[in-house]
Amino acid sequence: MKPTLPISLCLIAFAASFAAGGAQAAGHVIQHAGDKPSVVGSSTMFTGKVRQDSVARADEFSTSGITYVTFEPGARTFWHTHPAGQRLLIVSGKGLVGTADGRTDVVRAGDYVWCPPEISHWHGAAPDTAMVHIALTNSKNGKTVDWQKPVSDEEYAELAAKAIDPLK
Ligand code: MN
């Protein structure tokens, strides 16, 4: 008995089937920069100049959508709630995140914010500095956000002036 040959053949067959399977299986999916156009933030949701660059929507694999949001200085969201919460990753600049209890925090690139479900809040740029964040917004029954009233200019100025700055 010389099993060497059959085993070798078997290994070759296995390797070939593995390679073929790898080639046939659905691989990663790349969405290249520029595949989706930038969108101007609606004046029914934002005050000031805001740009939204959607990366992905919630789907059967992930409960959260991903969007880059770019706020020019002074720009901010309306007051709003998220039925299933939202994660914010500040990727550049300096911004503000406020809650209905009157607390407002200064955030900068690298900071991470968790906005719990059903807590009324807003986020945006600092008065003189732009801010970009990635919003990972959870979906509940297909809904990600409930919009409320704008953060008025007077309210924004007042909240920005008393915002808690960890660097001061
Ligand atoms: Mn939010």
CSV table of C-alpha atoms and ligand atoms in Angstrom, one decimal:
chain,number,residue,atom,x,y,z
A,1,MET,CA,0.0,0.0,0.0
A,2,LYS,CA,1.3,3.4,-0.9
A,3,PRO,CA,-1.2,5.9,0.3
A,4,THR,CA,1.0,8.9,-0.5
A,5,LEU,CA,-0.4,9.5,-3.9
A,6,PRO,CA,-4.1,9.3,-3.1
A,7,ILE,CA,-3.6,11.6,-0.1
A,8,SER,CA,-1.7,14.1,-2.2
A,9,LEU,CA,-4.5,14.0,-4.8
A,10,CYS,CA,-7.0,14.5,-2.0
A,11,LEU,CA,-5.1,17.5,-0.7
A,12,ILE,CA,-4.9,19.0,-4.1
A,13,ALA,CA,-8.6,18.4,-4.7
A,14,PHE,CA,-9.4,20.0,-1.3
A,15,ALA,CA,-7.1,23.0,-2.0
A,16,ALA,CA,-8.7,23.4,-5.4
A,17,SER,CA,-12.2,23.3,-4.1
A,18,PHE,CA,-11.3,25.7,-1.3
A,19,ALA,CA,-9.8,28.2,-3.8
A,20,ALA,CA,-12.9,27.8,-6.1
A,21,GLY,CA,-15.2,28.2,-3.1
A,22,GLY,CA,-13.4,31.4,-2.1
A,23,ALA,CA,-13.7,32.8,-5.6
A,24,GLN,CA,-17.4,32.0,-5.8
A,25,ALA,CA,-18.4,33.2,-2.4
A,26,ALA,CA,-19.6,36.8,-2.1
A,27,GLY,CA,-16.7,38.8,-0.9
A,28,HIS,CA,-16.5,42.2,0.7
A,29,VAL,CA,-18.3,45.1,-0.9
A,30,ILE,CA,-16.6,48.4,-1.5
A,31,GLN,CA,-18.4,51.6,-2.0
A,32,HIS,CA,-15.9,54.1,-3.4
A,33,ALA,CA,-15.7,57.8,-2.4
A,34,GLY,CA,-17.9,59.6,-4.9
A,35,ASP,CA,-20.3,56.8,-5.5
A,36,LYS,CA,-23.0,58.7,-3.5
A,37,PRO,CA,-23.4,62.5,-4.0
A,38,SER,CA,-23.1,64.8,-1.0
A,39,VAL,CA,-26.5,66.2,0.1
A,40,VAL,CA,-27.3,69.6,1.5
A,41,GLY,CA,-28.8,69.3,5.0
A,42,SER,CA,-32.5,70.2,4.9
A,43,SER,CA,-33.6,73.4,6.6
A,44,THR,CA,-36.4,71.4,8.2
A,45,MET,CA,-33.7,69.6,10.2
A,46,PHE,CA,-30.7,71.9,10.4
A,47,THR,CA,-29.9,75.6,11.0
A,48,GLY,CA,-27.0,76.9,9.0
A,49,LYS,CA,-24.9,75.2,6.4
A,50,VAL,CA,-24.7,71.4,6.8
A,51,ARG,CA,-23.6,68.7,4.4
A,52,GLN,CA,-24.5,65.0,4.7
A,53,ASP,CA,-22.5,62.2,3.2
A,54,SER,CA,-24.4,59.0,3.6
A,55,VAL,CA,-22.2,55.9,3.9
A,56,ALA,CA,-24.7,53.1,4.6
A,57,ARG,CA,-28.2,52.6,5.8
A,58,ALA,CA,-29.3,50.1,8.4
A,59,ASP,CA,-29.9,46.7,6.9
A,60,GLU,CA,-30.3,43.0,7.9
A,61,PHE,CA,-26.7,43.0,9.0
A,62,SER,CA,-26.5,46.2,11.0
A,63,THR,CA,-29.1,48.1,13.0
A,64,SER,CA,-27.4,51.5,12.4
A,65,GLY,CA,-26.9,53.7,9.5
A,66,ILE,CA,-23.6,55.6,9.0
A,67,THR,CA,-23.4,59.2,7.8
A,68,TYR,CA,-20.7,61.9,7.8
A,69,VAL,CA,-22.2,65.2,8.8
A,70,THR,CA,-20.3,68.4,8.1
A,71,PHE,CA,-21.4,71.5,10.1
A,72,GLU,CA,-20.0,75.0,9.1
A,73,PRO,CA,-19.3,77.3,12.1
A,74,GLY,CA,-22.6,77.9,13.9
A,75,ALA,CA,-24.5,75.3,12.1
A,76,ARG,CA,-26.5,72.7,14.1
A,77,THR,CA,-29.3,70.2,14.1
A,78,PHE,CA,-32.8,71.0,15.3
A,79,TRP,CA,-33.7,69.5,18.7
A,80,HIS,CA,-34.5,65.8,18.1
A,81,THR,CA,-34.7,62.3,19.6
A,82,HIS,CA,-33.6,58.9,18.3
A,83,PRO,CA,-36.0,56.0,19.1
A,84,ALA,CA,-33.0,53.6,19.4
A,85,GLY,CA,-30.1,56.0,20.2
A,86,GLN,CA,-27.2,57.4,18.2
A,87,ARG,CA,-23.4,57.2,18.4
A,88,LEU,CA,-21.4,60.3,17.3
A,89,LEU,CA,-17.7,60.1,16.4
A,90,ILE,CA,-16.2,63.6,16.1
A,91,VAL,CA,-13.7,63.4,13.3
A,92,SER,CA,-12.6,67.0,12.9
A,93,GLY,CA,-13.0,70.4,14.4
A,94,LYS,CA,-14.9,71.6,17.5
A,95,GLY,CA,-18.5,71.2,18.2
A,96,LEU,CA,-21.3,71.3,20.7
A,97,VAL,CA,-23.7,68.6,22.0
A,98,GLY,CA,-26.6,69.7,24.1
A,99,THR,CA,-29.5,68.0,26.0
A,100,ALA,CA,-32.9,69.4,27.0
A,101,ASP,CA,-31.8,69.7,30.7
A,102,GLY,CA,-29.7,72.6,29.5
A,103,ARG,CA,-26.3,70.8,29.6
A,104,THR,CA,-24.1,71.5,26.7
A,105,ASP,CA,-20.7,70.0,26.1
A,106,VAL,CA,-17.8,71.0,23.9
A,107,VAL,CA,-16.5,68.1,21.7
A,108,ARG,CA,-13.5,67.8,19.5
A,109,ALA,CA,-11.9,65.4,17.0
A,110,GLY,CA,-11.5,62.0,18.6
A,111,ASP,CA,-14.4,62.4,21.1
A,112,TYR,CA,-17.2,59.9,21.2
A,113,VAL,CA,-20.8,60.7,22.2
A,114,TRP,CA,-23.6,58.3,23.0
A,115,CYS,CA,-27.1,59.8,22.7
A,116,PRO,CA,-29.5,57.5,24.5
A,117,PRO,CA,-32.9,56.6,23.1
A,118,GLU,CA,-35.7,59.2,23.4
A,119,ILE,CA,-33.4,61.9,25.0
A,120,SER,CA,-34.1,65.3,23.4
A,121,HIS,CA,-30.8,66.7,22.2
A,122,TRP,CA,-28.9,68.7,19.4
A,123,HIS,CA,-25.4,68.7,18.0
A,124,GLY,CA,-23.5,71.0,15.8
A,125,ALA,CA,-20.4,73.1,15.2
A,126,ALA,CA,-19.0,75.6,17.6
A,127,PRO,CA,-19.8,79.3,16.8
A,128,ASP,CA,-16.5,79.9,15.1
A,129,THR,CA,-15.3,76.5,14.2
A,130,ALA,CA,-16.6,73.8,11.8
A,131,MET,CA,-17.2,70.3,13.0
A,132,VAL,CA,-17.5,66.9,11.2
A,133,HIS,CA,-18.9,63.9,12.9
A,134,ILE,CA,-19.8,60.4,11.8
A,135,ALA,CA,-23.3,59.6,13.0
A,136,LEU,CA,-24.1,55.9,13.6
A,137,THR,CA,-27.9,56.1,14.0
A,138,ASN,CA,-29.8,53.1,15.2
A,139,SER,CA,-33.1,52.2,13.7
A,140,LYS,CA,-36.2,51.0,15.4
A,141,ASN,CA,-39.2,49.9,13.3
A,142,GLY,CA,-37.5,51.6,10.4
A,143,LYS,CA,-37.3,55.0,12.2
A,144,THR,CA,-34.1,56.7,13.2
A,145,VAL,CA,-35.1,60.2,14.3
A,146,ASP,CA,-38.0,62.4,15.4
A,147,TRP,CA,-37.3,66.1,14.7
A,148,GLN,CA,-38.5,68.9,17.0
A,149,LYS,CA,-38.1,72.7,16.9
A,150,PRO,CA,-34.9,74.5,15.8
A,151,VAL,CA,-32.2,75.6,18.3
A,152,SER,CA,-32.8,79.3,17.9
A,153,ASP,CA,-30.0,81.8,17.4
A,154,GLU,CA,-30.5,83.2,20.9
A,155,GLU,CA,-30.7,79.7,22.4
A,156,TYR,CA,-27.6,78.6,20.5
A,157,ALA,CA,-25.5,81.6,21.6
A,158,GLU,CA,-26.6,81.1,25.3
A,159,LEU,CA,-25.9,77.4,25.3
A,160,ALA,CA,-22.5,77.8,23.5
A,161,ALA,CA,-21.4,80.5,26.0
A,162,LYS,CA,-22.0,78.2,29.0
A,163,ALA,CA,-20.9,74.9,27.3
A,164,ILE,CA,-18.7,72.7,29.4
A,165,ASP,CA,-15.2,72.6,27.8
A,166,PRO,CA,-12.9,69.8,29.1
A,167,LEU,CA,-9.8,71.8,27.9
A,168,LYS,CA,-10.7,74.8,30.1
B,1,MN,MN,-28.8,63.1,17.3
